[in-house]
Tab-separated table of C-alpha atoms in Angstrom:
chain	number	residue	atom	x	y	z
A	1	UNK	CA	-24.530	-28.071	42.912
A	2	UNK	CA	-24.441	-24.523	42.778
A	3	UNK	CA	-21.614	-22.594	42.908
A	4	UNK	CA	-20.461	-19.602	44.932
A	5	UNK	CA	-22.887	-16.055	44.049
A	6	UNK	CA	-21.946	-12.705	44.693
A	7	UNK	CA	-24.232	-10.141	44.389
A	8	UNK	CA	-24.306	-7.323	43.273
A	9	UNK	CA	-22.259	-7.675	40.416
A	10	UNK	CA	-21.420	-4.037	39.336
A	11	UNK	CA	-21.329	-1.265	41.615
A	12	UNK	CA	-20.971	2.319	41.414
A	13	UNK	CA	-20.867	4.430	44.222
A	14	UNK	CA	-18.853	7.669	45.676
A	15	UNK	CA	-16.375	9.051	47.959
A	16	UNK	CA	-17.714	8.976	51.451
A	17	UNK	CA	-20.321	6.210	51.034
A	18	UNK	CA	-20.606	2.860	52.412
A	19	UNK	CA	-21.453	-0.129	50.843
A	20	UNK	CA	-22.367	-3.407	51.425
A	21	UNK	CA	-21.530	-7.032	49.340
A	22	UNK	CA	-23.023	-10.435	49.847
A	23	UNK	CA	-21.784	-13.726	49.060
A	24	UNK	CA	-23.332	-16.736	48.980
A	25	UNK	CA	-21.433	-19.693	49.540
A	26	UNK	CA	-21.293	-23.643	48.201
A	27	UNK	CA	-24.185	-25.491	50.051
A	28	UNK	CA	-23.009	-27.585	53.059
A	29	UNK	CA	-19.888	-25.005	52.977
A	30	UNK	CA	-19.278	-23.157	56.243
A	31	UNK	CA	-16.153	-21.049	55.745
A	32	UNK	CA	-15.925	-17.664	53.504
A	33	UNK	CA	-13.307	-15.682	52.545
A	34	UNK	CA	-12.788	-12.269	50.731
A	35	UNK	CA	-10.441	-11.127	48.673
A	36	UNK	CA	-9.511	-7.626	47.200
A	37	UNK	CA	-8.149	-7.131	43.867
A	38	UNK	CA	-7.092	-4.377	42.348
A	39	UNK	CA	-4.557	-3.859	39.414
A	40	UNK	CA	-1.604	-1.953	41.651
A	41	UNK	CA	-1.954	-4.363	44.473
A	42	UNK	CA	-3.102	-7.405	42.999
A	43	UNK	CA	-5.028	-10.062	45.175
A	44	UNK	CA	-5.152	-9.106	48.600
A	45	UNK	CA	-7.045	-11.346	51.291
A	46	UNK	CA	-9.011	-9.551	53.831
A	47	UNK	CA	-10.638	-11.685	56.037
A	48	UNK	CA	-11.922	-15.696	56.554
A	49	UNK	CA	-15.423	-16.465	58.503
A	50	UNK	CA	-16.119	-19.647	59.552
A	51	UNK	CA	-19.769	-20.448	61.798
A	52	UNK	CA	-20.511	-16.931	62.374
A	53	UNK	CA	-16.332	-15.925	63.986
A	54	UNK	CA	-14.054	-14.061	62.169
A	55	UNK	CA	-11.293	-16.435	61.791
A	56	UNK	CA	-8.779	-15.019	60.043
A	57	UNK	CA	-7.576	-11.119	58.837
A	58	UNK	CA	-5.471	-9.482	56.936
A	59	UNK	CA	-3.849	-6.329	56.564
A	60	UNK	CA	-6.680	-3.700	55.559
A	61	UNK	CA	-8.234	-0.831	57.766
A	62	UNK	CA	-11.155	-0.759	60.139
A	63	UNK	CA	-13.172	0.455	57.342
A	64	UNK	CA	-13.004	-2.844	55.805
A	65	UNK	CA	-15.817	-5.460	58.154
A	66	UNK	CA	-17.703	-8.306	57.576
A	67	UNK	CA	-20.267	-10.555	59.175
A	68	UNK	CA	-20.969	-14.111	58.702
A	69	UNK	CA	-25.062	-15.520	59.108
A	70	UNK	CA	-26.117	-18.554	60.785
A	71	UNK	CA	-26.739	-20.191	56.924
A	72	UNK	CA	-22.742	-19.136	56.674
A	73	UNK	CA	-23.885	-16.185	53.840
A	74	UNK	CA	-21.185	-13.702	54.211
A	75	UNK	CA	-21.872	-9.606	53.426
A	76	UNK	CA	-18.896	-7.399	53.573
A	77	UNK	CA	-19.065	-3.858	53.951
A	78	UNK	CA	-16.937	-0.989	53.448
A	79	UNK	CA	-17.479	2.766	55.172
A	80	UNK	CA	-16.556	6.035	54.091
A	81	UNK	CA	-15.240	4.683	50.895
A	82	UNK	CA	-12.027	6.377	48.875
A	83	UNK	CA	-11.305	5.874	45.323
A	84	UNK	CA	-8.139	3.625	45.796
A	85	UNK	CA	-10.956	0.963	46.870
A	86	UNK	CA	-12.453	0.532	43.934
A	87	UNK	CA	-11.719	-3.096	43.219
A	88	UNK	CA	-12.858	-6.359	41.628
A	89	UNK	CA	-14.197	-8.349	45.336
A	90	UNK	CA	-14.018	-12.078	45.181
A	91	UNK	CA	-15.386	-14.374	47.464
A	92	UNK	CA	-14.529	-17.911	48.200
A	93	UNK	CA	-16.336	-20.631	50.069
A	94	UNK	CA	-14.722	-23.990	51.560
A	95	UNK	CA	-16.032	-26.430	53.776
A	96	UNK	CA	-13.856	-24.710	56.462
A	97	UNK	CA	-13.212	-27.681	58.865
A	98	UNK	CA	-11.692	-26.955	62.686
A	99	UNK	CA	-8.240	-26.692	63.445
A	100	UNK	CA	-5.501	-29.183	62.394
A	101	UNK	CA	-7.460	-29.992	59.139
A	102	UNK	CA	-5.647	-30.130	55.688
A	103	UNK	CA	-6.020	-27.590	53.290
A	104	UNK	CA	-9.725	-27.145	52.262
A	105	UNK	CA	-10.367	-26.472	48.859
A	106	UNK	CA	-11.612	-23.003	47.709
A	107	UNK	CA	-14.165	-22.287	45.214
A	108	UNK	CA	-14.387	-18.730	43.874
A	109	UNK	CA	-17.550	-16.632	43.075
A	110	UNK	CA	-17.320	-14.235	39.492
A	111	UNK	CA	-16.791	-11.135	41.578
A	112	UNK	CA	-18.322	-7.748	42.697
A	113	UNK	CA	-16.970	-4.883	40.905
A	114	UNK	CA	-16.840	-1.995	42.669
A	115	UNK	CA	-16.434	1.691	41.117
A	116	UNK	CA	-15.824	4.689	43.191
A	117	UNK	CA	-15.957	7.839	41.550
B	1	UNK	CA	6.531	-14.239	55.720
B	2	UNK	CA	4.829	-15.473	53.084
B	3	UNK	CA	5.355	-14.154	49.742
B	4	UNK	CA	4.941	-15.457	45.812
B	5	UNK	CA	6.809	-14.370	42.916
B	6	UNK	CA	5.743	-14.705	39.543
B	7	UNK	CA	8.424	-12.580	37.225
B	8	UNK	CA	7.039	-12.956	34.311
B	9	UNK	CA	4.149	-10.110	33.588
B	10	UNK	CA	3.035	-10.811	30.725
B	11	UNK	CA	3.577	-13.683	27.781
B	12	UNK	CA	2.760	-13.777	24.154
B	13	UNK	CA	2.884	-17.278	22.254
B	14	UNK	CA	1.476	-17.945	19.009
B	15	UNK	CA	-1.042	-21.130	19.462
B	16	UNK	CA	0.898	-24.251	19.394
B	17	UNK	CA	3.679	-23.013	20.956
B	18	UNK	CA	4.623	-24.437	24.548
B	19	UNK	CA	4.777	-22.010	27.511
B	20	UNK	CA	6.682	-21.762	30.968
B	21	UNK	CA	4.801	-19.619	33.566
B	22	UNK	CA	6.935	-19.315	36.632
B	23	UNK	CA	6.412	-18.950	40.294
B	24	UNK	CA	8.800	-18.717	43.073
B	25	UNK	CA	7.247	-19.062	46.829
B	26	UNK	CA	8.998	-17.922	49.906
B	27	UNK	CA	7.487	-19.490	53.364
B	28	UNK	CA	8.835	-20.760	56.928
B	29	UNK	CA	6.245	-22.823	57.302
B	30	UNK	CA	6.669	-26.785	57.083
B	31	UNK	CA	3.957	-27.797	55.623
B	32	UNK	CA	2.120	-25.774	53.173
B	33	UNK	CA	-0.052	-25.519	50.015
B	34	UNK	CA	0.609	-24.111	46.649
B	35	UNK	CA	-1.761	-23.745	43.578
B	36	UNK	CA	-2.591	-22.577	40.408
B	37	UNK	CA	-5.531	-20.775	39.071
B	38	UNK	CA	-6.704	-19.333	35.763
B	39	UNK	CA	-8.478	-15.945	35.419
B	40	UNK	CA	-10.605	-15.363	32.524
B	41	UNK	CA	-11.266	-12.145	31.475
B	42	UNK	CA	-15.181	-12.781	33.451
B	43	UNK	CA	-13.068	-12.370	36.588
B	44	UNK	CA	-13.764	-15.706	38.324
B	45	UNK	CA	-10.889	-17.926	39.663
B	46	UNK	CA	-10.412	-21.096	37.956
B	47	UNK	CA	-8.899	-23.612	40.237
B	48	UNK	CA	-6.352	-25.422	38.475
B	49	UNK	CA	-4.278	-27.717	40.524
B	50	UNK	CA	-2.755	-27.846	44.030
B	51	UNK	CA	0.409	-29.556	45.491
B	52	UNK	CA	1.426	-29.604	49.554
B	53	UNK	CA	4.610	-29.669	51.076
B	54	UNK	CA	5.226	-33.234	51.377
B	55	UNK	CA	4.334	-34.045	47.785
B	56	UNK	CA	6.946	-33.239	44.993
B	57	UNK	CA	5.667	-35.549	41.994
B	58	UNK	CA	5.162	-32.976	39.357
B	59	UNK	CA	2.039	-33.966	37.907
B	60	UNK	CA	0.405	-33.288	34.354
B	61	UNK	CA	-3.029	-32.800	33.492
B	62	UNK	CA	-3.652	-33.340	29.753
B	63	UNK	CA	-1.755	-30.507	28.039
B	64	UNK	CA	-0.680	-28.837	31.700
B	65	UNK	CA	1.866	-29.877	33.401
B	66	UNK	CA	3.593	-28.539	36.632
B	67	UNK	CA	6.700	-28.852	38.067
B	68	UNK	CA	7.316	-28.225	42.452
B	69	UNK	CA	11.197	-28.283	43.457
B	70	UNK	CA	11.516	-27.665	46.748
B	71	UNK	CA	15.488	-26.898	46.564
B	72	UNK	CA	14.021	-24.008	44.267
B	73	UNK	CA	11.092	-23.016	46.198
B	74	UNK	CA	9.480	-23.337	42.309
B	75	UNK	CA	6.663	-24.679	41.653
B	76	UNK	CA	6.171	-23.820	37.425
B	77	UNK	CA	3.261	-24.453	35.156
B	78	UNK	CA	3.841	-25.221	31.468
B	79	UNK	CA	0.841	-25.501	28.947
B	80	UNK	CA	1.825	-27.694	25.613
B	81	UNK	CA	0.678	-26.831	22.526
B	82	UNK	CA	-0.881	-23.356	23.623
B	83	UNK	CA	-4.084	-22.690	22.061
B	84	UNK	CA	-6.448	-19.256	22.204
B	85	UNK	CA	-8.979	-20.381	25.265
B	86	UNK	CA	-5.497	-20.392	27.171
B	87	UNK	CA	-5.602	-16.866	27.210
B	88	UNK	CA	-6.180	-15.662	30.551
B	89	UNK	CA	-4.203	-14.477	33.618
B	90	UNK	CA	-2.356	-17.093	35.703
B	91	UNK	CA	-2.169	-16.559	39.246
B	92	UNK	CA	0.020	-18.602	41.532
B	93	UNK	CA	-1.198	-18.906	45.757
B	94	UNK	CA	0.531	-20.014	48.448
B	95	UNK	CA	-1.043	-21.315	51.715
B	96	UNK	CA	-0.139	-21.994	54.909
B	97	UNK	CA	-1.277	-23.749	58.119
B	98	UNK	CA	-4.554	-21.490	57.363
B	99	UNK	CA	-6.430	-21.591	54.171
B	100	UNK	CA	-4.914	-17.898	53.678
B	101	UNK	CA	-4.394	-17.703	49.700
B	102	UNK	CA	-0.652	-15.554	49.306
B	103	UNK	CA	-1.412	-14.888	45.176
B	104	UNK	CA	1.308	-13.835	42.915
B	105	UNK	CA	1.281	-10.943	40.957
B	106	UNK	CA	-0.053	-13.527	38.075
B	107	UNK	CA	0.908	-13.454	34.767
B	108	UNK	CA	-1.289	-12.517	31.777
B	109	UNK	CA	-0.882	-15.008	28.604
B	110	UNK	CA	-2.159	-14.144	25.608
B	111	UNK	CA	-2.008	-17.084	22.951
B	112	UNK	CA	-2.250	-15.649	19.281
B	113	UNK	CA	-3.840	-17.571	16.516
């Protein structure tokens, strides 16, 4: 079975552009999650999509969005982008069952870096 | 609120040596999640065990071992007989009645030969 991919790996890009991540989860796995990490702030969640809905959010600006696709692929993007978000952007796929489920395992992709300069 | 501690920043061991990673949790909830997971310098997260709420058995996993006390809100990892591959950073999670990972600050080990 193939794990979670993240494309691109490596990114470079400047102050003021967006940009745009994809992650493709576990087959048969309907819920996705990203994560920011960065060395001052460590791992950070930012949001959980499950079926298309935003499920779940954490504490980062409007800048920060995401969308979900009816074959649960996940893209996040970020606008107008400022050095401090230059980060290592994991992704994480579980089978994401409805509410009053036990904890559903997460499986982690290798990451996006991203480099603002 | 949810919060993780892990104290300890970095370790150094020379291979062989045991080592006690720590994590402290702080949560309201009742029934929760905690976990381990390995980073390699390749970034990915390496899954390494979880334990709920309800479940205090420590549990070891050929040279890993972890111990949950609830009365501590710990829930520590020890690796026995260290050896290089350990090397990594070790990240402790917390989750709640969402599957919402709360990481740690981890802790890099480096293992020596």
């Amino acid at each position: 079975k193939a794990g979670v991919t993240q494309t691109p790996r490596y990114l470079i890009k400047t102050r003021g552009q967006q940009v745009t991540l994809s992650c493709s989860p576990i087959s048969g796995h309907r819920s996705v999650s990203w994560y920011q990490q960065t060395p001052g702030q460590g791992l950070q969640f930012l949001f959980e999509y499950f079926s298309e809905t935003q499920r779940n959010k954490g504490n980062f600006p409007g800048r920060f969005s995401g969308r979900q696709f009816s074959n649960s692929r996940s893209e996040m993007n970020v606008s107008t982008l400022e050095l401090g978000d230059s980060a290592l952007y994991l992704c994480a796929s579980s089978l994401g069952q409805g509410a009053g489920r036990s904890y559903n395992e997460q499986f982690f992709g290798p990451g996006t870096r991203l480099t603002v300069l | 609120a949810q919060k993780v501690t892990q104290a300890q920043t970095e370790i150094s061991v020379v291979e062989k040596e045991d080592v006690t990673l720590d994590c402290v949790y702080e949560t309201r909830d009742t029934t929760y999640y905690l976990f381990w997971y390995k980073q390699p310098p390749s970034g990915e997260l390496v899954f390494l065990i979880r334990r709920n709420s309800f479940d205090e058995q420590n549990e070891i996993s050929g040279r890993y071992s972890w111990n949950f006390q609830k009365s501590t809100s710990s829930f520590n990892f020890t690796i026995t007989a260290s050896q290089v591959v350990d090397s990594a950073v070790y990240f402790c999670a917390l989750s709640g009645v969402t599957d919402k990972l709360i990481f740690g600050t981890g802790t890099r080990l480096q293992v020596f030969p």
